Short mmCIF file of C-alpha atoms in Angstrom, two decimals:
data_model
loop_
_atom_site.label_atom_id
_atom_site.label_comp_id
_atom_site.label_asym_id
_atom_site.label_seq_id
_atom_site.Cartn_x
_atom_site.Cartn_y
_atom_site.Cartn_z
CA MET A 1253 -17.59 -9.09 10.93
CA LEU A 1254 -19.15 -9.98 7.21
CA SER A 1255 -17.00 -7.08 5.39
CA TYR A 1256 -13.41 -9.14 7.28
CA PHE A 1257 -15.63 -12.81 6.34
CA SER A 1258 -15.56 -11.52 2.74
CA ILE A 1259 -11.65 -10.68 2.66
CA GLY A 1260 -11.54 -14.23 4.35
CA LEU A 1261 -13.11 -15.97 1.63
CA LEU A 1262 -11.06 -14.14 -1.11
CA THR A 1263 -7.80 -15.36 0.59
CA SER A 1264 -8.87 -18.75 1.63
CA THR A 1265 -10.23 -19.50 -1.83
CA LEU A 1266 -7.20 -18.35 -3.81
CA LEU A 1267 -4.81 -20.91 -1.86
CA ILE A 1268 -7.51 -23.66 -1.90
CA ALA A 1269 -7.21 -23.14 -6.40
CA SER A 1270 -3.52 -23.61 -5.63
CA GLY A 1271 -3.11 -26.59 -4.11
CA VAL A 1272 -3.22 -25.07 -0.40
CA ASP A 1273 -5.23 -27.90 2.15
CA ILE A 1274 -8.61 -26.49 3.30
CA LEU A 1275 -7.48 -25.94 7.24
CA THR A 1276 -4.27 -24.16 5.84
CA SER A 1277 -5.86 -21.57 4.10
CA PHE A 1278 -8.55 -21.14 6.25
CA ARG A 1279 -5.76 -20.57 8.87
CA THR A 1280 -4.18 -18.38 6.52
CA ALA A 1281 -7.12 -15.63 6.31
CA ALA A 1282 -7.49 -16.16 9.55
CA ILE A 1283 -4.12 -15.16 10.72
CA LEU A 1284 -4.33 -12.08 8.03
CA ILE A 1285 -7.78 -10.71 9.26
CA LEU A 1286 -6.19 -10.98 12.82
CA ILE A 1287 -3.21 -8.92 11.84
CA SER A 1288 -5.46 -6.32 10.10
CA SER A 1289 -7.79 -6.11 13.11
CA THR A 1290 -4.50 -5.34 15.46
CA GLY A 1291 -3.02 -2.66 13.34
CA LEU A 1292 -6.71 -1.30 13.40
CA VAL A 1293 -6.80 -1.35 17.49
CA ALA A 1294 -3.47 0.83 17.40
CA TRP A 1295 -5.27 2.85 14.76
CA LEU A 1296 -8.46 3.51 16.60
CA ALA A 1297 -6.20 3.89 19.57
CA ILE A 1298 -4.66 7.35 18.12
CA LEU A 1299 -7.45 8.89 16.25
CA ARG A 1300 -9.00 11.45 18.10
CA GLY A 1301 -12.52 12.90 16.84
CA ASN A 1302 -15.62 11.04 15.84
CA ARG A 1303 -14.51 10.74 12.14
CA GLU A 1304 -16.61 7.71 10.68
CA ILE A 1305 -13.99 5.34 9.34
CA CYS A 1306 -15.01 2.89 6.28
CA PHE A 1307 -14.06 -0.56 5.83
CA PRO A 1308 -10.84 -0.11 3.29
CA GLU A 1309 -9.67 3.01 5.72
CA ALA A 1310 -9.74 0.08 8.20
CA ILE A 1311 -8.59 -2.96 6.35
CA GLY A 1312 -5.53 -1.15 4.71
CA MET A 1313 -4.44 1.29 7.78
CA GLY A 1314 -5.08 -2.32 10.05
CA LEU A 1315 -2.80 -4.75 7.96
CA ALA A 1316 -0.20 -2.26 7.55
CA LEU A 1317 0.22 -1.08 11.07
CA GLY A 1318 -0.63 -4.63 11.77
CA PHE A 1319 2.57 -5.91 9.70
CA ILE A 1320 4.58 -3.05 11.22
CA ALA A 1321 3.99 -4.20 14.87
CA CYS A 1322 3.94 -7.90 14.44
CA ALA A 1323 7.08 -8.01 12.21
CA SER A 1324 8.93 -6.28 15.18
CA LEU A 1325 8.51 -7.53 17.53
CA MET A 1326 9.02 -10.98 16.22
CA LEU A 1327 12.48 -9.76 15.07
CA LEU A 1328 12.57 -7.59 18.66
CA LEU A 1329 12.31 -11.36 20.52
CA ARG A 1330 13.83 -13.30 17.86
CA PRO A 1331 16.74 -13.87 20.11
CA PHE A 1332 15.64 -14.75 23.07
CA GLY A 1333 14.14 -17.80 21.61
CA PHE A 1334 11.12 -16.66 20.42
CA TYR A 1335 11.31 -16.80 16.38
CA PHE A 1336 8.48 -16.32 14.18
CA TYR A 1337 5.94 -16.61 17.53
CA GLY A 1338 6.83 -13.05 18.69
CA ALA A 1339 4.39 -11.96 16.49
CA THR A 1340 1.70 -13.76 17.94
CA ILE A 1341 1.71 -11.31 21.12
CA PRO A 1342 0.55 -8.13 19.89
CA LEU A 1343 -2.45 -10.07 17.83
CA ALA A 1344 -3.36 -11.84 21.31
CA ILE A 1345 -3.17 -8.35 23.19
CA ALA A 1346 -4.54 -5.84 20.44
CA ASN A 1347 -7.63 -7.93 19.49
CA SER A 1348 -8.41 -8.85 23.26
CA PHE A 1349 -9.72 -4.87 23.51
CA PHE A 1350 -12.89 -6.39 21.12
CA LEU A 1351 -14.35 -8.69 23.64
CA PHE A 1352 -14.34 -6.32 26.46
CA SER A 1353 -16.83 -3.46 26.45
CA ARG A 1354 -14.08 -0.91 28.26
CA GLY A 1355 -11.81 -1.96 25.56
CA ARG A 1356 -14.50 -1.29 22.50
CA LYS A 1357 -15.17 2.57 24.34
CA PHE A 1358 -12.00 3.25 24.91
CA LEU A 1359 -11.60 2.85 20.98
CA ASN A 1360 -14.65 4.50 20.28
CA THR A 1361 -15.43 1.18 17.73
CA SER A 1362 -18.88 2.77 16.81
CA ARG A 1363 -16.84 5.64 14.37
CA LEU A 1364 -16.38 1.94 12.57
CA ASN A 1365 -18.93 1.99 9.40
CA PHE A 1366 -18.78 -1.30 7.75
CA SER A 1367 -21.00 -1.53 4.16
CA PRO A 1368 -21.79 -4.21 1.49
CA GLN A 1369 -20.63 -1.41 -0.80
CA ASP A 1370 -17.08 -0.51 0.75
CA THR A 1371 -16.35 -4.39 0.54
CA ALA A 1372 -17.64 -4.91 -2.95
CA LEU A 1373 -15.06 -1.85 -3.40
CA ILE A 1374 -12.01 -3.77 -1.85
CA VAL A 1375 -13.07 -7.00 -3.94
CA PHE A 1376 -12.78 -4.68 -7.12
CA ILE A 1377 -10.09 -3.31 -6.18
CA VAL A 1378 -7.66 -6.49 -6.24
CA PHE A 1379 -9.95 -7.57 -9.29
CA PHE A 1380 -8.59 -3.91 -10.85
CA GLY A 1381 -5.34 -4.57 -10.07
CA LEU A 1382 -5.20 -8.21 -11.18
CA TYR A 1383 -6.34 -7.54 -15.14
CA LEU A 1384 -2.71 -7.60 -16.13
CA SER A 1385 -2.37 -10.98 -15.23
CA SER A 1386 -5.81 -12.16 -16.69
CA PRO A 1387 -8.28 -9.26 -19.05
CA ALA A 1388 -11.01 -11.60 -17.91
CA LEU A 1389 -11.05 -9.89 -14.89
CA LEU A 1390 -12.43 -7.06 -16.10
CA ILE A 1391 -15.36 -8.72 -16.05
CA SER A 1392 -15.68 -9.25 -12.68
CA ALA A 1393 -14.22 -6.23 -11.69
CA LEU A 1394 -17.55 -4.75 -13.38
CA VAL A 1395 -19.82 -6.92 -11.53
CA VAL A 1396 -18.63 -6.03 -8.59
CA LEU A 1397 -18.41 -2.59 -9.25
CA LEU A 1398 -22.38 -2.91 -10.78
CA ILE A 1399 -22.57 -4.37 -6.98
CA MET A 1400 -21.12 -1.13 -5.18
CA ARG A 1401 -23.06 1.19 -6.56
CA ILE A 1402 -26.55 0.12 -5.30
CA ASN A 1403 -27.64 2.54 -3.13
CA LYS A 1404 -27.43 2.00 1.07
CA SER A 1405 -30.78 0.79 2.17
CA GLU A 1406 -31.89 -0.73 5.58
CA ASN A 1407 -32.87 -3.52 4.59
CA TYR A 1408 -31.56 -6.53 5.92
CA LEU A 1409 -32.32 -8.45 3.23
CA LEU A 1410 -30.92 -6.63 0.63
CA THR A 1411 -27.52 -5.96 2.79
CA TYR A 1412 -27.34 -9.69 3.17
CA SER A 1413 -27.74 -10.27 -1.06
CA MET A 1414 -25.47 -7.75 -1.54
CA TYR A 1415 -22.62 -9.17 0.47
CA ALA A 1416 -24.19 -13.34 -0.95
CA ALA A 1417 -23.49 -11.23 -4.67
CA ILE A 1418 -19.62 -11.04 -3.13
CA TRP A 1419 -19.12 -13.73 -2.53
CA SER A 1420 -20.46 -15.21 -5.96
CA ALA A 1421 -18.21 -13.55 -8.03
CA ILE A 1422 -15.77 -14.32 -6.00
CA ILE A 1423 -16.12 -18.12 -5.65
CA LEU A 1424 -16.69 -18.09 -9.51
CA THR A 1425 -13.73 -15.37 -10.64
CA VAL A 1426 -11.14 -17.85 -8.39
CA LEU A 1427 -12.58 -21.01 -10.01
CA TYR A 1428 -12.43 -19.22 -13.71
CA LEU A 1429 -8.77 -18.21 -12.64
CA SER A 1430 -8.07 -21.78 -11.84
CA PHE A 1431 -9.13 -23.41 -15.08
CA THR A 1432 -6.95 -20.87 -17.42
CA SER A 1433 -3.84 -20.53 -15.55
CA ASN A 1434 -0.98 -21.43 -17.83
CA ALA A 1435 1.52 -21.10 -14.47
CA PRO A 1436 2.90 -25.22 -13.11
CA GLU A 1437 0.26 -26.70 -10.78
CA PRO A 1438 -0.28 -26.44 -8.31
CA PHE A 1439 -0.24 -22.31 -8.54
CA ILE A 1440 -2.38 -20.06 -10.02
CA PHE A 1441 -0.07 -16.98 -10.70
CA GLY A 1442 3.48 -18.36 -10.06
CA GLN A 1443 6.31 -16.79 -12.78
CA GLY A 1444 8.87 -18.78 -11.78
CA ALA A 1445 12.57 -17.98 -10.85
CA GLU A 1446 13.05 -14.89 -9.03
CA SER A 1447 10.48 -16.43 -6.17
CA VAL A 1448 13.12 -18.28 -4.94
CA PRO A 1449 15.55 -16.34 -4.06
CA ARG A 1450 12.34 -14.05 -2.48
CA GLU A 1451 11.16 -17.32 -0.23
CA ALA A 1452 15.16 -17.57 0.88
CA TRP A 1453 14.82 -14.49 2.23
CA ALA A 1454 11.95 -13.97 4.01
CA ASN A 1455 13.09 -17.26 5.37
CA SER A 1456 16.09 -16.24 6.28
CA ILE A 1457 15.14 -12.63 8.23
CA VAL A 1458 13.16 -14.93 10.48
CA MET A 1459 15.28 -17.06 11.26
CA PHE A 1460 18.26 -15.39 11.57
CA GLY A 1461 17.85 -11.65 11.20
CA PRO A 1462 18.94 -9.43 8.72
CA ASN A 1463 22.72 -10.09 8.06
CA GLU A 1464 25.76 -10.42 5.43
CA ASN A 1465 26.09 -13.93 5.42
CA ILE A 1466 24.64 -15.09 2.40
CA ALA A 1467 24.77 -12.61 -0.79
CA ILE A 1468 22.33 -12.80 -3.70
CA PHE A 1469 22.09 -10.89 -6.94
CA GLY A 1470 24.98 -8.96 -5.42
CA ASN A 1471 22.74 -7.69 -2.20
CA PRO A 1472 23.36 -8.89 1.43
CA LEU A 1473 20.44 -10.54 3.21
CA ARG A 1474 19.52 -7.79 4.63
CA TYR A 1475 18.03 -6.40 1.50
CA HIS A 1476 15.05 -4.77 1.78
CA TRP A 1477 14.60 -6.86 4.87
CA PHE A 1478 11.48 -5.52 6.79
CA SER A 1479 9.25 -6.16 3.36
CA PHE A 1480 10.69 -9.82 3.65
CA ALA A 1481 10.11 -10.37 7.10
CA VAL A 1482 6.35 -9.26 6.68
CA PHE A 1483 5.91 -12.12 4.20
CA GLY A 1484 8.27 -14.82 6.23
CA MET A 1485 6.28 -13.94 9.25
CA ILE A 1486 2.71 -14.70 7.33
CA THR A 1487 4.16 -17.97 6.18
CA ARG A 1488 5.22 -19.22 8.89
CA LEU A 1489 2.12 -18.34 11.76
CA SER A 1490 -0.27 -19.83 8.39
CA GLY A 1491 2.20 -22.83 8.20
CA LEU A 1492 2.08 -22.64 4.75
CA ILE A 1493 4.54 -24.94 2.35
CA PRO A 1494 7.45 -22.35 0.39
CA MET A 1495 6.86 -20.86 -2.29
CA VAL A 1496 3.21 -20.95 -2.07
CA LEU A 1497 2.61 -17.16 -1.14
CA PHE A 1498 4.60 -15.40 -3.87
CA ASN A 1499 2.95 -17.74 -6.49
CA SER A 1500 -0.45 -18.41 -5.61
CA GLY A 1501 -0.90 -14.40 -5.99
CA LEU A 1502 -1.51 -13.46 -2.29
CA SER A 1503 1.52 -11.46 -1.37
CA ALA A 1504 -0.07 -9.11 -4.55
CA VAL A 1505 -3.65 -9.35 -3.36
CA ILE A 1506 -2.66 -8.08 0.23
CA ASP A 1507 -0.39 -5.67 -1.01
CA LEU A 1508 -3.39 -4.45 -3.35
CA ILE A 1509 -6.14 -4.79 -0.77
CA CYS A 1510 -3.59 -1.58 1.49
CA VAL A 1511 -2.62 0.41 -1.09
CA GLY A 1512 -6.07 0.13 -2.92
CA GLY A 1513 -7.98 1.21 0.08
CA ILE A 1514 -5.81 3.52 1.92
CA ILE A 1515 -5.36 5.64 -1.41
CA TRP A 1516 -9.22 5.23 -1.85
CA SER A 1517 -9.14 6.49 2.34
CA THR A 1518 -6.74 9.27 1.06
CA THR A 1519 -9.08 10.76 -1.44
CA LEU A 1520 -12.82 10.64 -0.14
CA SER A 1521 -11.27 12.37 2.88
CA ILE A 1522 -9.97 15.62 0.56
CA SER A 1523 -13.09 15.09 -1.66
CA LYS A 1524 -15.48 13.44 0.82
CA ARG A 1525 -17.17 11.98 -2.55
CA LYS A 1526 -16.79 8.94 -2.47
CA SER A 1527 -17.25 8.84 -6.71
CA ILE A 1528 -13.58 10.90 -6.02
CA ALA A 1529 -12.25 8.02 -4.46
CA LEU A 1530 -12.66 5.96 -6.71
CA LEU A 1531 -11.94 7.42 -9.61
CA ALA A 1532 -7.83 8.00 -7.90
CA VAL A 1533 -7.74 3.59 -7.48
CA VAL A 1534 -8.96 3.35 -11.16
CA ILE A 1535 -5.45 6.05 -12.12
CA ALA A 1536 -3.17 4.04 -9.68
CA TYR A 1537 -3.80 0.89 -11.08
CA GLY A 1538 -4.28 2.25 -14.33
CA THR A 1539 -1.79 4.25 -15.17
CA VAL A 1540 1.06 2.74 -12.78
CA SER A 1541 0.95 -0.95 -13.85
CA LEU A 1542 3.78 0.00 -16.68
CA ASN A 1543 3.71 -3.92 -17.33
CA ASN A 1544 6.88 -4.48 -15.30
CA PRO A 1545 7.51 -3.58 -12.04
CA TYR A 1546 4.25 -3.03 -11.40
CA ALA A 1547 2.44 -5.73 -13.23
CA ILE A 1548 1.19 -6.76 -10.11
CA ILE A 1549 1.55 -10.78 -10.79
CA THR A 1550 5.57 -10.97 -11.75
CA ASP A 1551 8.58 -11.87 -10.11
CA SER A 1552 8.90 -8.31 -8.95
CA SER A 1553 5.23 -7.94 -7.35
CA PRO A 1554 6.48 -9.08 -3.25
CA ASP A 1555 8.29 -6.28 -2.95
CA ALA A 1556 7.60 -3.25 -5.62
CA THR A 1557 4.03 -3.42 -4.28
CA SER A 1558 4.83 -4.21 -0.53
CA TRP A 1559 6.88 -1.40 -0.65
CA LEU A 1560 4.23 0.88 -1.63
CA VAL A 1561 1.92 -0.54 1.66
CA PHE A 1562 4.05 1.89 4.21
CA VAL A 1563 4.66 4.46 1.61
CA ALA A 1564 0.49 5.01 1.23
CA ALA A 1565 0.07 4.65 5.01
CA PHE A 1566 2.91 7.24 5.88
CA ALA A 1567 0.76 9.54 3.52
CA PHE A 1568 -2.24 8.98 5.00
CA ALA A 1569 -0.92 9.26 8.59
CA LEU A 1570 0.88 12.68 7.25
CA LEU A 1571 -3.01 13.66 6.51
CA ASN A 1572 -4.54 13.01 9.69
CA TYR A 1573 -2.26 14.01 11.32
CA SER A 1574 -3.84 17.05 13.20
CA ASP A 1575 -6.30 14.68 14.48
CA PHE A 1576 -3.28 12.09 16.41
CA SER A 1577 -2.98 12.15 20.27
CA PRO A 1578 -0.21 14.66 20.10
CA ARG A 1579 1.90 12.53 23.08
CA VAL A 1580 1.89 9.93 20.47
CA GLY A 1581 1.82 10.79 17.51
CA PRO A 1582 5.60 11.31 16.69
CA ILE A 1583 6.35 7.95 17.66
CA PHE A 1584 3.87 6.60 15.19
CA LEU A 1585 4.80 8.50 11.78
CA ALA A 1586 8.29 7.27 13.00
CA ALA A 1587 7.29 3.94 13.16
CA LEU A 1588 5.73 3.81 9.89
CA GLY A 1589 8.83 6.07 8.50
CA ALA A 1590 11.36 3.46 9.72
CA ALA A 1591 8.85 0.87 8.42
CA THR A 1592 9.30 2.15 4.75
CA ILE A 1593 13.25 2.86 4.62
CA LEU A 1594 13.66 -0.73 5.69
CA SER A 1595 11.76 -1.69 3.12
CA ASN A 1596 13.49 0.26 0.60
CA GLY A 1597 15.82 3.20 0.88
CA GLY A 1598 14.50 5.30 -2.41
CA TYR A 1599 11.01 4.86 -1.31
CA GLY A 1600 12.02 6.19 2.15
CA THR A 1601 14.46 8.84 0.72
CA SER A 1602 12.00 10.67 -1.51
CA LEU A 1603 8.98 10.04 1.90
CA ALA A 1604 12.06 11.89 4.24
CA VAL A 1605 11.97 15.04 1.45
CA GLY A 1606 8.54 15.28 1.65
CA LEU A 1607 8.10 15.66 5.45
CA VAL A 1608 10.99 18.19 4.76
CA PHE A 1609 8.69 20.28 2.72
CA TRP A 1610 6.11 19.17 4.62
CA ILE A 1611 7.40 20.94 7.68
CA LEU A 1612 8.44 24.03 6.76
CA ALA A 1613 5.12 25.08 5.05
CA ILE A 1614 3.64 24.13 8.73
CA ILE A 1615 6.57 26.62 10.03
CA ALA A 1616 5.74 29.26 7.55
CA ARG A 1617 2.62 28.96 8.11
CA ASP A 1618 2.60 29.71 11.61
CA LYS A 1619 5.65 32.14 11.95
CA LYS A 1620 6.16 33.40 15.27
CA LEU A 1621 3.65 31.11 16.92
CA VAL A 1622 5.34 28.21 15.59
CA LEU A 1623 6.73 26.31 19.03
CA ARG A 1624 3.09 27.28 20.49
CA LYS A 1625 0.64 25.87 17.49
CA SER A 1626 2.93 23.44 15.59
CA ILE A 1627 5.22 21.42 18.84
CA SER A 1628 3.46 18.09 17.54
CA GLU A 1629 4.43 18.36 14.32
CA ILE A 1630 8.51 19.87 14.90
CA MET A 1631 8.52 16.48 17.17
CA ALA A 1632 7.15 14.28 14.45
CA PHE A 1633 9.41 15.40 12.25
CA GLY A 1634 12.16 15.30 14.49
CA CYS A 1635 11.41 11.80 15.74
CA THR A 1636 10.64 10.28 12.30
CA GLY A 1637 13.79 12.04 10.55
CA ILE A 1638 16.25 10.09 13.20
CA ALA A 1639 14.19 7.01 13.03
CA MET A 1640 14.61 6.93 9.23
CA ALA A 1641 18.19 8.34 9.50
CA LEU A 1642 18.99 5.18 12.38
CA SER A 1643 17.44 2.32 9.88
CA TYR A 1644 19.15 3.57 7.26
CA PHE A 1645 22.73 3.46 8.84
CA ALA A 1646 22.33 0.42 10.53
CA PHE A 1647 20.67 -1.94 8.52
CA LEU A 1648 20.70 -0.34 4.50
CA THR A 1649 24.47 1.21 4.41
CA PRO A 1650 26.48 -0.54 1.32
CA SER A 1651 28.09 -4.21 2.71
CA ASN A 1652 30.85 -5.94 1.07
CA TYR A 1653 28.50 -7.56 -1.46
CA SER A 1654 26.81 -4.62 -3.11
CA THR A 1655 27.56 -2.96 -6.19
CA SER A 1656 26.80 1.15 -7.38
CA THR A 1657 24.12 1.62 -8.63
CA ILE A 1658 24.25 4.68 -9.63
CA ASP A 1659 25.05 6.01 -13.50
CA LEU A 1660 24.06 9.08 -15.14
CA SER A 1661 21.83 7.40 -17.44
CA LEU A 1662 18.96 8.11 -20.30
CA ARG A 1663 18.95 4.13 -21.86
CA PHE A 1664 15.58 3.71 -20.23
CA LEU A 1665 14.24 6.14 -22.92
CA THR A 1666 15.32 3.88 -25.46
CA ALA A 1667 12.93 1.85 -24.10
CA THR A 1668 9.11 2.56 -25.20
CA SER A 1669 7.68 1.59 -22.13
CA GLY A 1670 10.19 4.06 -20.28
CA LEU A 1671 9.30 6.82 -22.30
CA LEU A 1672 5.86 6.62 -21.47
CA PHE A 1673 7.02 6.12 -17.86
CA VAL A 1674 8.38 9.59 -18.51
CA ILE A 1675 5.50 10.92 -19.92
CA SER A 1676 2.92 9.70 -17.34
CA PHE A 1677 5.18 11.37 -14.61
CA TYR A 1678 5.58 14.75 -16.45
CA SER A 1679 1.86 15.28 -17.58
CA SER A 1680 0.69 14.79 -13.78
CA ARG A 1681 2.86 16.81 -12.76
CA VAL A 1682 2.25 19.86 -15.08
CA ILE A 1683 -1.37 19.70 -14.54
CA THR A 1684 -1.56 19.07 -10.50
CA MET A 1685 1.96 21.17 -9.49
CA PRO A 1686 0.84 24.79 -10.09
CA SER A 1687 -3.12 24.15 -8.32
CA LEU A 1688 -1.70 21.40 -5.94
CA THR A 1689 -2.85 23.45 -2.53
CA ARG A 1690 -6.01 24.35 -4.12
CA LEU A 1691 -6.60 20.47 -4.27
CA VAL A 1692 -5.20 19.73 -1.46
CA PRO A 1693 -5.23 20.51 2.06
CA ALA A 1694 -2.51 23.21 1.63
CA GLY A 1695 0.35 21.81 4.47
CA PHE A 1696 0.01 18.57 2.53
CA SER A 1697 0.62 20.08 -1.16
CA TYR A 1698 3.99 20.74 0.09
CA PHE A 1699 4.25 17.01 1.11
CA TYR A 1700 3.55 16.02 -2.86
CA PHE A 1701 6.14 19.00 -3.79
CA GLY A 1702 9.03 16.91 -2.12
CA LEU A 1703 7.87 14.06 -3.42
CA ALA A 1704 8.15 15.95 -7.02
CA VAL A 1705 11.20 17.08 -6.00
CA VAL A 1706 12.87 14.41 -5.33
CA SER A 1707 11.93 12.35 -7.72
CA ILE A 1708 13.19 13.88 -10.27
CA PRO A 1709 16.95 12.89 -10.18
CA GLY A 1710 15.87 8.92 -10.27
CA PHE A 1711 15.40 8.64 -13.84
CA PHE A 1712 19.48 9.29 -13.94
CA VAL A 1713 20.96 7.58 -10.66
CA TYR A 1714 20.57 3.72 -11.71
CA ARG A 1715 22.52 1.98 -13.81
CA ASN A 1716 20.22 -0.69 -15.66
CA SER A 1717 20.47 -2.43 -18.78
CA THR A 1718 16.84 -1.65 -19.25
CA TRP A 1719 14.44 1.50 -17.81
CA ASN A 1720 12.90 -0.41 -14.80
CA LEU A 1721 14.87 0.58 -12.10
CA THR A 1722 14.49 4.62 -12.54
CA ILE A 1723 11.50 3.97 -10.81
CA GLN A 1724 12.55 3.92 -6.96
CA PHE A 1725 12.88 7.03 -6.77
CA THR A 1726 9.74 8.21 -8.61
CA MET A 1727 6.98 5.40 -7.53
CA PRO A 1728 6.00 7.00 -4.30
CA ALA A 1729 4.82 9.68 -6.48
CA LEU A 1730 3.31 8.68 -9.12
CA ILE A 1731 1.15 6.40 -6.85
CA LEU A 1732 0.12 9.44 -4.67
CA PHE A 1733 -0.54 11.99 -7.50
CA ALA A 1734 -3.71 9.71 -8.07
CA THR A 1735 -5.00 11.72 -5.58
CA PRO A 1736 -4.68 15.14 -6.71
CA LEU A 1737 -5.38 13.51 -10.26
CA ALA A 1738 -8.60 12.82 -9.65
CA LEU A 1739 -9.35 15.78 -7.99
CA ALA A 1740 -7.98 17.56 -10.89
CA CYS A 1741 -10.00 15.42 -12.77
CA SER A 1742 -13.59 15.99 -10.88
CA LYS A 1743 -13.58 19.80 -9.88
CA SER A 1744 -12.58 23.06 -11.43
CA TRP A 1745 -8.74 23.47 -10.89
CA SER A 1746 -7.99 26.70 -12.57
CA GLU A 1747 -9.45 30.12 -13.28
CA TRP A 1748 -9.62 28.76 -16.72
CA ALA A 1749 -13.11 29.68 -18.65
CA HIS A 1750 -13.04 26.22 -19.77
CA SER A 1751 -11.51 23.78 -16.57
CA LYS A 1752 -14.57 22.46 -16.65
CA ARG A 1753 -14.93 20.95 -19.92
CA LEU A 1754 -10.51 20.59 -19.48
CA ARG A 1755 -11.31 18.41 -16.84
CA HIS A 1756 -13.09 15.82 -18.37
CA LEU A 1757 -10.30 15.35 -21.05
CA LEU A 1758 -7.82 15.17 -18.85
CA ALA A 1759 -9.60 11.99 -17.43
CA LEU A 1760 -10.07 10.56 -20.79
CA ALA A 1761 -6.12 10.97 -21.61
CA PHE A 1762 -4.96 9.37 -18.76
CA GLY A 1763 -7.69 7.05 -19.24
CA ALA A 1764 -5.91 6.51 -22.81
CA LEU A 1765 -1.99 6.69 -21.56
CA GLY A 1766 -2.73 3.82 -18.96
CA PHE A 1767 -4.35 1.77 -21.87
CA PHE A 1768 -1.23 2.11 -23.75
CA LEU A 1769 0.36 1.29 -21.16
CA GLN A 1770 -0.69 -2.36 -20.25
CA VAL A 1771 -0.12 -3.08 -24.24
#
């Protein structure tokens, strides 16, 4: 409970500093916690075995799955007069499992292991992810990192002292942000113009569903509609006034928690070492910020980052698929795939190609025994592919309002940021691709291969005066490759005699690259 309270404190203080009244701020924090616990129920129900589940995994996957469950039911029940209140149904049903002993036994909640160190990690992820907006946040991130490095102890006094230190760091940091912000009152991170159409999209989707009645910037109203449905749902359930969710920075905080927590959990599942998992988070947020579009608090943040929530959740679910219940596993993976492609067509396409490579690796592994040993994986591939294809043709096919974005162009290379992006992108593959099967599980390594292959054309197909739209097919691979890069920096990944020395140079090189990308 103290871990969730810490996240509630972070979100509520951020809103209070943005001029939101105390009651609405607390209600928003409570809604986010309930959504996270709703998704956690689904994750615990489908995950077999007794593997320990830490707080970053619980809140990251919880929010991602909770968004899918609540937003989907809200949209399905909207035509029947429920409006946004349909989202409260899964909140009530799922959280009732925690109230009864039979429900807790069914979910095997003894697997949950929340600690102040893991809570400090989530706060560190938020502060480190926001440092582009305010470099002084690096100091707060380092303070929380020191708290996180304290060894576990059974001493209750020390445990509560660590939580108190985390809460103090949160309050002092938000106070600093409120006093130093240059954004118009009452917001902290407000950047202005593009938050207006995004607020309109989120509002309209909640009230009227995805449609093409209004076109903005050459795109129909359903453009990337599922992510906007999620943000519109949060705004309506919590009673926030328009623009607050985007301009207070809360949308970016939510995305940072999800993506960072899942990347950490993915790396931990493979390496079994929390220090390596932390390195993956630093690589992810240190080298893919790229000023725009992944500078977390910018006009692009509400959609660019929220798309990655479902990308990271899909990859982590695929990594753990062998632990899923075979009856509901395919449906579960299909829901994640549909949410991804409905949030961003390019991202969904990348995951679909990665999924093809994954199933081909499984078939090649099992050969003649494929139907006996891999029937669940084949069903998952089929269900996910069908769900993503239907989602695309039902909601993402070009409309009369859309304009073509296909163009063979290298003009983005004329920008320094674009050139550094290409260097970062391809160097990560040159280093990790030959040794992927040594760094990550065999089947999962082919998923990475697929992401790398499909992202190559992404540099050449988007027409724009700047380079930033080229990331539509490349960002999933770039954010997910943080895991093999962290593994490559932490252990011998080749037969070279000086591999151990080179891995430290590799870490320094990517750290320097990340620094220059922010300048």
